[in-house]
Amino acid sequence: MSKFFSSKYSTLEAYVPGEQPKDMKYIKLNTNESPFPPSENALLAAKEEAGKLQLYSDPECTPLVKRMGDVFKIDKECVLMTNGSDEIINFAFMAFCDESHPIVFPDITYGFYPVFAELNHIPYTVIPLKDDFSIDYNDYVGIGKNIIIANPNAPTGMALPLWQIEKIVASNPDNVVIIDEAYVDFGAESAVQLTKKYDNLLVTGTFSKSRSLAGARLGFGIGNKELIADLNTVKYSTNPYNVNRMTMAVGCAVLDDNDYYMNNCKTVMENREYTKNALEKMGFFVLPSFANFVFARHSEISGAELYLELKKRGILIRHFTKEKIKDFNRITIGTKDMMDKLIDTISDILKEKQNENL
Ligand SMILES: *Cc1c(COP(=O)(O)O)cnc(C)c1O
């Protein structure tokens, strides 16, 4: 730390992204990216737009917002596009939370929430998951604080039904409820249509997982138009051109090809069930997942050891060191081929371990 670093950040613990090692070619099952490339039209759009990069991007994202309106069946005043959904989540923390408007979220969830709270000096409390790793919606009913919940949750993959989300939103009318739907396209119910009924609901989403654009950085928030106007005030006070030209062009093409991406999600969901079954046959306990990953533990091998053994063999999965979940690993669902390699490799590792113990 330099002597110039502001004391307001001196205790900040930054978010740690999933590792991207370059020493060899890995099968990447650690950051929940799509295993499928963007569609042909998206690639063409990027190429065409590259020739106009001397010009600023459209701060209103006009063509993209129009398509968002069509695909999500909402008014264009009710959506804001951002540089990944991490940006809209930070904007929401900045806009709606402060010393006297604290926020709550589950103890096991997306690691960026406590970081954004610390960054913006927002008091926060965490609520433990139930013993089965699910969120008890009753814990949030009438809590009288701002709330952020990832639905499906990460890294568990478990989801709340829409009626429970609605109870949380309806019972906290004087607080903002943020539902982070980064993984909603893999089988959970979206709360987007509830934004028409409740002025305190903000739904966030991303093109990083279900729409193959993790590297383009495109996210969004959907909510009542006053909420979106507030978020725009924050956006225009930080970075009006937050979505670059190429990403905007690619995002439009992706929404035009929405069926291709939703079909890929179906394939991922099939591969998820296939992987879950195979892991269970090998003795894993696997949480029910509505996301593009599974969260699994095995009684014969620790989470850390399995992670390291797979890494040695060229497969990356995500291990977390938090006490409550250190026995688990989060495994991104890829193509059938990728999952077969994973399953075969884990089977080898378990056999080697059994032989050692003989
Ligand atoms: C991946 C993820 C995001 C954000 O991803 P971006 O790439 O910034 O859009 C947000 N929330 C959760 C729970 C995620 O897993």
PDB file of C-alpha atoms in Angstrom, residues 18-320:
ATOM      1  CA  GLY A  18     -11.706 -16.946 -10.359  1.00  0.00           C
ATOM      2  CA  GLU A  19      -8.146 -17.817 -11.395  1.00  0.00           C
ATOM      3  CA  GLN A  20      -7.154 -17.644 -15.079  1.00  0.00           C
ATOM      4  CA  PRO A  21      -3.776 -19.458 -15.107  1.00  0.00           C
ATOM      5  CA  LYS A  22      -1.765 -19.335 -18.349  1.00  0.00           C
ATOM      6  CA  ASP A  23       0.827 -22.073 -17.679  1.00  0.00           C
ATOM      7  CA  MET A  24      -1.118 -24.707 -19.649  1.00  0.00           C
ATOM      8  CA  LYS A  25      -4.408 -25.196 -21.456  1.00  0.00           C
ATOM      9  CA  TYR A  26      -7.079 -26.019 -18.882  1.00  0.00           C
ATOM     10  CA  ILE A  27     -10.648 -27.183 -19.172  1.00  0.00           C
ATOM     11  CA  LYS A  28     -12.212 -24.167 -17.457  1.00  0.00           C
ATOM     12  CA  LEU A  29     -15.032 -25.138 -15.151  1.00  0.00           C
ATOM     13  CA  ASN A  30     -14.315 -22.427 -12.568  1.00  0.00           C
ATOM     14  CA  THR A  31     -15.969 -19.146 -13.589  1.00  0.00           C
ATOM     15  CA  ASN A  32     -19.379 -20.150 -14.977  1.00  0.00           C
ATOM     16  CA  GLU A  33     -18.709 -18.957 -18.513  1.00  0.00           C
ATOM     17  CA  SER A  34     -20.700 -20.413 -21.402  1.00  0.00           C
ATOM     18  CA  PRO A  35     -18.893 -23.233 -23.240  1.00  0.00           C
ATOM     19  CA  PHE A  36     -20.512 -22.007 -26.473  1.00  0.00           C
ATOM     20  CA  PRO A  37     -19.126 -19.147 -28.601  1.00  0.00           C
ATOM     21  CA  PRO A  38     -21.237 -16.120 -29.560  1.00  0.00           C
ATOM     22  CA  SER A  39     -23.417 -16.566 -32.661  1.00  0.00           C
ATOM     23  CA  GLU A  40     -22.142 -15.732 -36.170  1.00  0.00           C
ATOM     24  CA  ASN A  41     -24.182 -12.480 -36.300  1.00  0.00           C
ATOM     25  CA  ALA A  42     -22.599 -11.320 -33.045  1.00  0.00           C
ATOM     26  CA  LEU A  43     -19.102 -11.826 -34.476  1.00  0.00           C
ATOM     27  CA  LEU A  44     -20.024  -9.921 -37.644  1.00  0.00           C
ATOM     28  CA  ALA A  45     -21.532  -7.086 -35.599  1.00  0.00           C
ATOM     29  CA  ALA A  46     -18.308  -6.748 -33.579  1.00  0.00           C
ATOM     30  CA  LYS A  47     -16.216  -6.596 -36.732  1.00  0.00           C
ATOM     31  CA  GLU A  48     -18.407  -4.002 -38.387  1.00  0.00           C
ATOM     32  CA  GLU A  49     -18.540  -1.789 -35.304  1.00  0.00           C
ATOM     33  CA  ALA A  50     -14.765  -1.934 -34.802  1.00  0.00           C
ATOM     34  CA  GLY A  51     -14.420   0.453 -37.758  1.00  0.00           C
ATOM     35  CA  LYS A  52     -16.327   3.150 -35.811  1.00  0.00           C
ATOM     36  CA  LEU A  53     -14.348   3.057 -32.596  1.00  0.00           C
ATOM     37  CA  GLN A  54     -13.104   6.631 -33.061  1.00  0.00           C
ATOM     38  CA  LEU A  55     -16.607   7.722 -32.027  1.00  0.00           C
ATOM     39  CA  TYR A  56     -18.071   7.605 -28.520  1.00  0.00           C
ATOM     40  CA  SER A  57     -20.741   5.023 -27.846  1.00  0.00           C
ATOM     41  CA  ASP A  58     -24.415   5.999 -27.425  1.00  0.00           C
ATOM     42  CA  PRO A  59     -24.827   6.671 -23.668  1.00  0.00           C
ATOM     43  CA  GLU A  60     -28.526   5.761 -23.893  1.00  0.00           C
ATOM     44  CA  CYS A  61     -27.818   2.440 -25.628  1.00  0.00           C
ATOM     45  CA  THR A  62     -30.846   3.193 -27.839  1.00  0.00           C
ATOM     46  CA  PRO A  63     -30.908   0.141 -30.173  1.00  0.00           C
ATOM     47  CA  LEU A  64     -30.031  -2.247 -27.367  1.00  0.00           C
ATOM     48  CA  VAL A  65     -32.642  -0.863 -24.969  1.00  0.00           C
ATOM     49  CA  LYS A  66     -35.277  -1.200 -27.699  1.00  0.00           C
ATOM     50  CA  ARG A  67     -34.462  -4.901 -28.091  1.00  0.00           C
ATOM     51  CA  MET A  68     -34.405  -5.379 -24.297  1.00  0.00           C
ATOM     52  CA  GLY A  69     -37.951  -3.977 -24.262  1.00  0.00           C
ATOM     53  CA  ASP A  70     -39.059  -6.538 -26.873  1.00  0.00           C
ATOM     54  CA  VAL A  71     -37.310  -9.576 -25.363  1.00  0.00           C
ATOM     55  CA  PHE A  72     -38.197  -8.843 -21.708  1.00  0.00           C
ATOM     56  CA  LYS A  73     -41.620  -7.248 -22.416  1.00  0.00           C
ATOM     57  CA  ILE A  74     -40.908  -4.041 -20.529  1.00  0.00           C
ATOM     58  CA  ASP A  75     -40.882  -0.278 -21.228  1.00  0.00           C
ATOM     59  CA  LYS A  76     -37.584   1.171 -22.353  1.00  0.00           C
ATOM     60  CA  GLU A  77     -37.635   3.633 -19.411  1.00  0.00           C
ATOM     61  CA  CYS A  78     -37.496   0.614 -17.116  1.00  0.00           C
ATOM     62  CA  VAL A  79     -34.094  -0.722 -18.166  1.00  0.00           C
ATOM     63  CA  LEU A  80     -30.491   0.418 -17.753  1.00  0.00           C
ATOM     64  CA  MET A  81     -27.551  -1.279 -19.513  1.00  0.00           C
ATOM     65  CA  THR A  82     -24.206  -1.540 -17.721  1.00  0.00           C
ATOM     66  CA  ASN A  83     -20.621  -2.758 -18.012  1.00  0.00           C
ATOM     67  CA  GLY A  84     -21.373  -6.242 -16.691  1.00  0.00           C
ATOM     68  CA  SER A  85     -23.965  -6.738 -13.981  1.00  0.00           C
ATOM     69  CA  ASP A  86     -21.332  -6.089 -11.319  1.00  0.00           C
ATOM     70  CA  GLU A  87     -21.659  -2.454 -12.374  1.00  0.00           C
ATOM     71  CA  ILE A  88     -25.441  -2.261 -11.965  1.00  0.00           C
ATOM     72  CA  ILE A  89     -25.134  -3.911  -8.537  1.00  0.00           C
ATOM     73  CA  ASN A  90     -22.543  -1.329  -7.471  1.00  0.00           C
ATOM     74  CA  PHE A  91     -24.743   1.484  -8.872  1.00  0.00           C
ATOM     75  CA  ALA A  92     -27.680   0.151  -6.835  1.00  0.00           C
ATOM     76  CA  PHE A  93     -25.585   0.020  -3.642  1.00  0.00           C
ATOM     77  CA  MET A  94     -24.450   3.602  -4.334  1.00  0.00           C
ATOM     78  CA  ALA A  95     -27.941   4.858  -5.159  1.00  0.00           C
ATOM     79  CA  PHE A  96     -30.072   3.211  -2.476  1.00  0.00           C
ATOM     80  CA  CYS A  97     -27.843   2.298   0.470  1.00  0.00           C
ATOM     81  CA  ASP A  98     -25.966   4.392   3.050  1.00  0.00           C
ATOM     82  CA  GLU A  99     -25.305   4.649   6.810  1.00  0.00           C
ATOM     83  CA  SER A 100     -29.025   4.869   7.544  1.00  0.00           C
ATOM     84  CA  HIS A 101     -30.136   2.471   4.775  1.00  0.00           C
ATOM     85  CA  PRO A 102     -28.215  -0.749   5.459  1.00  0.00           C
ATOM     86  CA  ILE A 103     -28.456  -3.907   3.381  1.00  0.00           C
ATOM     87  CA  VAL A 104     -28.870  -7.612   4.155  1.00  0.00           C
ATOM     88  CA  PHE A 105     -27.982 -10.721   2.190  1.00  0.00           C
ATOM     89  CA  PRO A 106     -27.361 -14.427   2.861  1.00  0.00           C
ATOM     90  CA  ASP A 107     -24.080 -15.466   4.539  1.00  0.00           C
ATOM     91  CA  ILE A 108     -23.298 -17.774   1.630  1.00  0.00           C
ATOM     92  CA  THR A 109     -23.760 -15.865  -1.644  1.00  0.00           C
ATOM     93  CA  TYR A 110     -21.959 -13.887  -4.339  1.00  0.00           C
ATOM     94  CA  GLY A 111     -18.659 -12.632  -2.895  1.00  0.00           C
ATOM     95  CA  PHE A 112     -19.009  -9.196  -4.434  1.00  0.00           C
ATOM     96  CA  TYR A 113     -21.898  -8.062  -2.159  1.00  0.00           C
ATOM     97  CA  PRO A 114     -19.791  -7.518   0.977  1.00  0.00           C
ATOM     98  CA  VAL A 115     -17.096  -5.868  -1.154  1.00  0.00           C
ATOM     99  CA  PHE A 116     -19.548  -3.332  -2.632  1.00  0.00           C
ATOM    100  CA  ALA A 117     -20.933  -2.689   0.859  1.00  0.00           C
ATOM    101  CA  GLU A 118     -17.430  -2.040   2.261  1.00  0.00           C
ATOM    102  CA  LEU A 119     -16.450   0.064  -0.763  1.00  0.00           C
ATOM    103  CA  ASN A 120     -19.461   2.333  -0.268  1.00  0.00           C
ATOM    104  CA  HIS A 121     -19.312   2.299   3.566  1.00  0.00           C
ATOM    105  CA  ILE A 122     -22.704   0.656   3.828  1.00  0.00           C
ATOM    106  CA  PRO A 123     -23.499  -1.285   7.019  1.00  0.00           C
ATOM    107  CA  TYR A 124     -24.588  -4.822   6.184  1.00  0.00           C
ATOM    108  CA  THR A 125     -25.772  -7.925   7.962  1.00  0.00           C
ATOM    109  CA  VAL A 126     -25.752 -11.491   6.737  1.00  0.00           C
ATOM    110  CA  ILE A 127     -28.441 -14.085   7.362  1.00  0.00           C
ATOM    111  CA  PRO A 128     -27.389 -17.749   7.567  1.00  0.00           C
ATOM    112  CA  LEU A 129     -28.738 -20.224   5.061  1.00  0.00           C
ATOM    113  CA  LYS A 130     -30.768 -23.141   6.383  1.00  0.00           C
ATOM    114  CA  ASP A 131     -28.946 -26.415   7.114  1.00  0.00           C
ATOM    115  CA  ASP A 132     -29.895 -27.678   3.658  1.00  0.00           C
ATOM    116  CA  PHE A 133     -28.172 -24.598   2.120  1.00  0.00           C
ATOM    117  CA  SER A 134     -31.453 -23.039   0.996  1.00  0.00           C
ATOM    118  CA  ILE A 135     -32.545 -19.465   1.744  1.00  0.00           C
ATOM    119  CA  ASP A 136     -35.446 -19.205   4.203  1.00  0.00           C
ATOM    120  CA  TYR A 137     -37.580 -16.468   2.620  1.00  0.00           C
ATOM    121  CA  ASN A 138     -39.280 -15.860   5.975  1.00  0.00           C
ATOM    122  CA  ASP A 139     -36.004 -14.418   7.265  1.00  0.00           C
ATOM    123  CA  TYR A 140     -36.463 -11.511   4.821  1.00  0.00           C
ATOM    124  CA  VAL A 141     -40.214 -10.928   5.094  1.00  0.00           C
ATOM    125  CA  GLY A 142     -40.823  -7.502   6.671  1.00  0.00           C
ATOM    126  CA  ILE A 143     -37.167  -7.086   7.626  1.00  0.00           C
ATOM    127  CA  GLY A 144     -37.299  -3.313   6.917  1.00  0.00           C
ATOM    128  CA  LYS A 145     -33.848  -3.091   5.313  1.00  0.00           C
ATOM    129  CA  ASN A 146     -32.581  -3.103   1.757  1.00  0.00           C
ATOM    130  CA  ILE A 147     -32.034  -6.648   0.509  1.00  0.00           C
ATOM    131  CA  ILE A 148     -29.985  -8.310  -2.194  1.00  0.00           C
ATOM    132  CA  ILE A 149     -30.574 -11.952  -3.067  1.00  0.00           C
ATOM    133  CA  ALA A 150     -29.068 -13.889  -5.942  1.00  0.00           C
ATOM    134  CA  ASN A 151     -31.802 -16.094  -7.391  1.00  0.00           C
ATOM    135  CA  PRO A 152     -30.609 -18.733  -8.156  1.00  0.00           C
ATOM    136  CA  ASN A 153     -28.071 -18.259  -5.396  1.00  0.00           C
ATOM    137  CA  ALA A 154     -24.350 -18.720  -5.949  1.00  0.00           C
ATOM    138  CA  PRO A 155     -22.414 -20.855  -5.264  1.00  0.00           C
ATOM    139  CA  THR A 156     -25.217 -23.200  -4.164  1.00  0.00           C
ATOM    140  CA  GLY A 157     -27.309 -23.042  -7.370  1.00  0.00           C
ATOM    141  CA  MET A 158     -30.514 -23.283  -5.321  1.00  0.00           C
ATOM    142  CA  ALA A 159     -33.493 -21.063  -6.234  1.00  0.00           C
ATOM    143  CA  LEU A 160     -36.516 -19.526  -4.520  1.00  0.00           C
ATOM    144  CA  PRO A 161     -39.913 -19.817  -6.225  1.00  0.00           C
ATOM    145  CA  LEU A 162     -41.393 -16.554  -7.511  1.00  0.00           C
ATOM    146  CA  TRP A 163     -44.145 -16.412  -4.877  1.00  0.00           C
ATOM    147  CA  GLN A 164     -41.522 -16.285  -2.118  1.00  0.00           C
ATOM    148  CA  ILE A 165     -39.657 -13.477  -3.906  1.00  0.00           C
ATOM    149  CA  GLU A 166     -42.960 -11.607  -4.173  1.00  0.00           C
ATOM    150  CA  LYS A 167     -43.616 -12.003  -0.417  1.00  0.00           C
ATOM    151  CA  ILE A 168     -40.188 -10.506   0.321  1.00  0.00           C
ATOM    152  CA  VAL A 169     -40.759  -7.575  -2.056  1.00  0.00           C
ATOM    153  CA  ALA A 170     -44.351  -6.896  -0.954  1.00  0.00           C
ATOM    154  CA  SER A 171     -43.494  -6.987   2.766  1.00  0.00           C
ATOM    155  CA  ASN A 172     -40.680  -4.408   2.500  1.00  0.00           C
ATOM    156  CA  PRO A 173     -42.376  -1.547   0.617  1.00  0.00           C
ATOM    157  CA  ASP A 174     -40.051   1.123   2.072  1.00  0.00           C
ATOM    158  CA  ASN A 175     -36.874  -0.680   1.065  1.00  0.00           C
ATOM    159  CA  VAL A 176     -35.273  -1.654  -2.209  1.00  0.00           C
ATOM    160  CA  VAL A 177     -35.108  -5.368  -2.945  1.00  0.00           C
ATOM    161  CA  ILE A 178     -32.477  -6.326  -5.523  1.00  0.00           C
ATOM    162  CA  ILE A 179     -32.857  -9.734  -7.145  1.00  0.00           C
ATOM    163  CA  ASP A 180     -29.669 -10.745  -8.945  1.00  0.00           C
ATOM    164  CA  GLU A 181     -30.752 -13.046 -11.786  1.00  0.00           C
ATOM    165  CA  ALA A 182     -27.310 -13.805 -13.236  1.00  0.00           C
ATOM    166  CA  TYR A 183     -28.307 -17.489 -13.593  1.00  0.00           C
ATOM    167  CA  VAL A 184     -32.068 -17.269 -14.131  1.00  0.00           C
ATOM    168  CA  ASP A 185     -32.004 -18.635 -17.700  1.00  0.00           C
ATOM    169  CA  PHE A 186     -30.939 -22.070 -16.462  1.00  0.00           C
ATOM    170  CA  GLY A 187     -34.303 -23.020 -15.008  1.00  0.00           C
ATOM    171  CA  ALA A 188     -35.467 -20.593 -12.283  1.00  0.00           C
ATOM    172  CA  GLU A 189     -38.440 -18.187 -12.400  1.00  0.00           C
ATOM    173  CA  SER A 190     -37.684 -14.559 -13.277  1.00  0.00           C
ATOM    174  CA  ALA A 191     -39.082 -11.674 -11.222  1.00  0.00           C
ATOM    175  CA  VAL A 192     -38.866  -9.199 -14.139  1.00  0.00           C
ATOM    176  CA  GLN A 193     -42.645  -8.938 -14.604  1.00  0.00           C
ATOM    177  CA  LEU A 194     -43.086  -8.123 -10.885  1.00  0.00           C
ATOM    178  CA  THR A 195     -41.220  -4.843 -11.490  1.00  0.00           C
ATOM    179  CA  LYS A 196     -44.476  -3.548 -13.051  1.00  0.00           C
ATOM    180  CA  LYS A 197     -46.345  -4.152  -9.797  1.00  0.00           C
ATOM    181  CA  TYR A 198     -43.733  -3.126  -7.173  1.00  0.00           C
ATOM    182  CA  ASP A 199     -41.818   0.159  -7.220  1.00  0.00           C
ATOM    183  CA  ASN A 200     -39.189  -1.203  -4.786  1.00  0.00           C
ATOM    184  CA  LEU A 201     -37.968  -4.136  -6.911  1.00  0.00           C
ATOM    185  CA  LEU A 202     -34.799  -4.020  -9.010  1.00  0.00           C
ATOM    186  CA  VAL A 203     -33.936  -7.111 -11.055  1.00  0.00           C
ATOM    187  CA  THR A 204     -30.374  -7.364 -12.357  1.00  0.00           C
ATOM    188  CA  GLY A 205     -29.133  -9.611 -15.130  1.00  0.00           C
ATOM    189  CA  THR A 206     -26.086 -10.329 -17.232  1.00  0.00           C
ATOM    190  CA  PHE A 207     -25.098 -11.485 -20.727  1.00  0.00           C
ATOM    191  CA  SER A 208     -22.024 -13.189 -19.196  1.00  0.00           C
ATOM    192  CA  LYS A 209     -23.487 -16.594 -18.363  1.00  0.00           C
ATOM    193  CA  SER A 210     -26.455 -17.556 -20.550  1.00  0.00           C
ATOM    194  CA  ARG A 211     -25.571 -15.351 -23.544  1.00  0.00           C
ATOM    195  CA  SER A 212     -21.860 -16.173 -24.040  1.00  0.00           C
ATOM    196  CA  LEU A 213     -20.585 -12.598 -23.525  1.00  0.00           C
ATOM    197  CA  ALA A 214     -18.502 -12.735 -20.322  1.00  0.00           C
ATOM    198  CA  GLY A 215     -15.614 -11.008 -22.101  1.00  0.00           C
ATOM    199  CA  ALA A 216     -17.777  -8.257 -23.625  1.00  0.00           C
ATOM    200  CA  ARG A 217     -19.042  -7.031 -20.208  1.00  0.00           C
ATOM    201  CA  LEU A 218     -22.767  -6.454 -20.580  1.00  0.00           C
ATOM    202  CA  GLY A 219     -25.306  -6.388 -17.750  1.00  0.00           C
ATOM    203  CA  PHE A 220     -28.590  -4.666 -16.990  1.00  0.00           C
ATOM    204  CA  GLY A 221     -31.071  -3.584 -14.377  1.00  0.00           C
ATOM    205  CA  ILE A 222     -34.849  -3.680 -14.778  1.00  0.00           C
ATOM    206  CA  GLY A 223     -37.183  -1.814 -12.443  1.00  0.00           C
ATOM    207  CA  ASN A 224     -39.758   0.885 -12.015  1.00  0.00           C
ATOM    208  CA  LYS A 225     -38.802   3.981 -14.037  1.00  0.00           C
ATOM    209  CA  GLU A 226     -38.041   6.142 -10.977  1.00  0.00           C
ATOM    210  CA  LEU A 227     -35.561   3.548  -9.705  1.00  0.00           C
ATOM    211  CA  ILE A 228     -33.948   3.446 -13.153  1.00  0.00           C
ATOM    212  CA  ALA A 229     -33.786   7.257 -13.257  1.00  0.00           C
ATOM    213  CA  ASP A 230     -31.890   7.248  -9.934  1.00  0.00           C
ATOM    214  CA  LEU A 231     -29.499   4.636 -11.241  1.00  0.00           C
ATOM    215  CA  ASN A 232     -28.981   6.775 -14.345  1.00  0.00           C
ATOM    216  CA  THR A 233     -28.026   9.715 -12.121  1.00  0.00           C
ATOM    217  CA  VAL A 234     -25.276   7.539 -10.638  1.00  0.00           C
ATOM    218  CA  LYS A 235     -24.242   6.256 -14.065  1.00  0.00           C
ATOM    219  CA  TYR A 236     -23.996   9.740 -15.607  1.00  0.00           C
ATOM    220  CA  SER A 237     -21.973  10.813 -12.581  1.00  0.00           C
ATOM    221  CA  THR A 238     -19.427   8.032 -13.009  1.00  0.00           C
ATOM    222  CA  ASN A 239     -19.177   6.852 -16.625  1.00  0.00           C
ATOM    223  CA  PRO A 240     -21.812   7.864 -19.207  1.00  0.00           C
ATOM    224  CA  TYR A 241     -20.194   5.668 -21.892  1.00  0.00           C
ATOM    225  CA  ASN A 242     -20.160   2.590 -19.710  1.00  0.00           C
ATOM    226  CA  VAL A 243     -21.184   0.240 -22.543  1.00  0.00           C
ATOM    227  CA  ASN A 244     -18.667   0.420 -25.395  1.00  0.00           C
ATOM    228  CA  ARG A 245     -19.602   0.425 -29.082  1.00  0.00           C
ATOM    229  CA  MET A 246     -18.558  -3.137 -29.853  1.00  0.00           C
ATOM    230  CA  THR A 247     -20.351  -4.564 -26.850  1.00  0.00           C
ATOM    231  CA  MET A 248     -23.504  -2.644 -27.729  1.00  0.00           C
ATOM    232  CA  ALA A 249     -23.460  -3.935 -31.317  1.00  0.00           C
ATOM    233  CA  VAL A 250     -22.774  -7.481 -30.165  1.00  0.00           C
ATOM    234  CA  GLY A 251     -25.505  -7.235 -27.515  1.00  0.00           C
ATOM    235  CA  CYS A 252     -28.062  -6.246 -30.194  1.00  0.00           C
ATOM    236  CA  ALA A 253     -27.062  -9.201 -32.380  1.00  0.00           C
ATOM    237  CA  VAL A 254     -27.258 -11.543 -29.397  1.00  0.00           C
ATOM    238  CA  LEU A 255     -30.830 -10.470 -28.608  1.00  0.00           C
ATOM    239  CA  ASP A 256     -31.741 -10.885 -32.295  1.00  0.00           C
ATOM    240  CA  ASP A 257     -30.431 -14.470 -32.002  1.00  0.00           C
ATOM    241  CA  ASN A 258     -32.059 -15.081 -28.606  1.00  0.00           C
ATOM    242  CA  ASP A 259     -33.286 -18.569 -29.585  1.00  0.00           C
ATOM    243  CA  TYR A 260     -29.712 -19.760 -30.181  1.00  0.00           C
ATOM    244  CA  TYR A 261     -28.713 -18.716 -26.661  1.00  0.00           C
ATOM    245  CA  MET A 262     -31.823 -20.100 -24.966  1.00  0.00           C
ATOM    246  CA  ASN A 263     -31.204 -23.401 -26.766  1.00  0.00           C
ATOM    247  CA  ASN A 264     -27.647 -23.458 -25.444  1.00  0.00           C
ATOM    248  CA  CYS A 265     -29.110 -22.988 -21.962  1.00  0.00           C
ATOM    249  CA  LYS A 266     -31.265 -26.079 -22.531  1.00  0.00           C
ATOM    250  CA  THR A 267     -28.171 -28.058 -23.500  1.00  0.00           C
ATOM    251  CA  VAL A 268     -26.378 -26.851 -20.370  1.00  0.00           C
ATOM    252  CA  MET A 269     -29.372 -27.902 -18.251  1.00  0.00           C
ATOM    253  CA  GLU A 270     -29.309 -31.398 -19.811  1.00  0.00           C
ATOM    254  CA  ASN A 271     -25.559 -31.648 -19.215  1.00  0.00           C
ATOM    255  CA  ARG A 272     -26.128 -30.499 -15.634  1.00  0.00           C
ATOM    256  CA  GLU A 273     -28.519 -33.368 -14.904  1.00  0.00           C
ATOM    257  CA  TYR A 274     -26.111 -35.782 -16.612  1.00  0.00           C
ATOM    258  CA  THR A 275     -23.205 -34.518 -14.497  1.00  0.00           C
ATOM    259  CA  LYS A 276     -25.215 -34.533 -11.271  1.00  0.00           C
ATOM    260  CA  ASN A 277     -26.209 -38.176 -11.817  1.00  0.00           C
ATOM    261  CA  ALA A 278     -22.644 -39.219 -12.636  1.00  0.00           C
ATOM    262  CA  LEU A 279     -21.279 -37.429  -9.560  1.00  0.00           C
ATOM    263  CA  GLU A 280     -23.928 -39.001  -7.323  1.00  0.00           C
ATOM    264  CA  LYS A 281     -23.014 -42.454  -8.670  1.00  0.00           C
ATOM    265  CA  MET A 282     -19.427 -41.762  -7.568  1.00  0.00           C
ATOM    266  CA  GLY A 283     -20.637 -40.936  -4.056  1.00  0.00           C
ATOM    267  CA  PHE A 284     -20.944 -37.146  -4.217  1.00  0.00           C
ATOM    268  CA  PHE A 285     -23.615 -35.146  -2.444  1.00  0.00           C
ATOM    269  CA  VAL A 286     -24.850 -32.581  -5.013  1.00  0.00           C
ATOM    270  CA  LEU A 287     -27.174 -29.688  -4.189  1.00  0.00           C
ATOM    271  CA  PRO A 288     -30.192 -29.251  -6.495  1.00  0.00           C
ATOM    272  CA  SER A 289     -29.078 -26.676  -9.067  1.00  0.00           C
ATOM    273  CA  PHE A 290     -30.992 -24.192 -11.212  1.00  0.00           C
ATOM    274  CA  ALA A 291     -27.772 -22.625 -12.527  1.00  0.00           C
ATOM    275  CA  ASN A 292     -24.977 -23.479 -14.992  1.00  0.00           C
ATOM    276  CA  PHE A 293     -22.926 -25.090 -12.223  1.00  0.00           C
ATOM    277  CA  VAL A 294     -23.280 -27.716  -9.511  1.00  0.00           C
ATOM    278  CA  PHE A 295     -22.084 -27.516  -5.928  1.00  0.00           C
ATOM    279  CA  ALA A 296     -20.844 -30.870  -4.677  1.00  0.00           C
ATOM    280  CA  ARG A 297     -18.936 -32.570  -1.859  1.00  0.00           C
ATOM    281  CA  HIS A 298     -17.551 -36.063  -1.295  1.00  0.00           C
ATOM    282  CA  SER A 299     -16.961 -37.705   2.077  1.00  0.00           C
ATOM    283  CA  GLU A 300     -13.726 -39.415   0.974  1.00  0.00           C
ATOM    284  CA  ILE A 301     -11.892 -36.398  -0.440  1.00  0.00           C
ATOM    285  CA  SER A 302     -11.756 -32.822   0.816  1.00  0.00           C
ATOM    286  CA  GLY A 303     -12.878 -29.953  -1.379  1.00  0.00           C
ATOM    287  CA  ALA A 304      -9.355 -28.511  -1.412  1.00  0.00           C
ATOM    288  CA  GLU A 305      -7.729 -31.813  -2.361  1.00  0.00           C
ATOM    289  CA  LEU A 306     -10.132 -32.541  -5.209  1.00  0.00           C
ATOM    290  CA  TYR A 307      -9.613 -29.021  -6.550  1.00  0.00           C
ATOM    291  CA  LEU A 308      -5.794 -29.435  -6.483  1.00  0.00           C
ATOM    292  CA  GLU A 309      -5.822 -32.935  -7.981  1.00  0.00           C
ATOM    293  CA  LEU A 310      -8.036 -31.775 -10.848  1.00  0.00           C
ATOM    294  CA  LYS A 311      -5.866 -28.718 -11.454  1.00  0.00           C
ATOM    295  CA  LYS A 312      -2.766 -30.948 -11.746  1.00  0.00           C
ATOM    296  CA  ARG A 313      -4.637 -32.860 -14.424  1.00  0.00           C
ATOM    297  CA  GLY A 314      -5.674 -29.763 -16.374  1.00  0.00           C
ATOM    298  CA  ILE A 315      -9.209 -29.150 -15.068  1.00  0.00           C
ATOM    299  CA  LEU A 316     -10.125 -26.012 -13.118  1.00  0.00           C
ATOM    300  CA  ILE A 317     -13.042 -25.924 -10.709  1.00  0.00           C
ATOM    301  CA  ARG A 318     -13.816 -23.345  -8.005  1.00  0.00           C
ATOM    302  CA  HIS A 319     -12.972 -23.995  -4.379  1.00  0.00           C
ATOM    303  CA  PHE A 320     -14.014 -21.650  -1.560  1.00  0.00           C
TER     304      PHE A 320
END
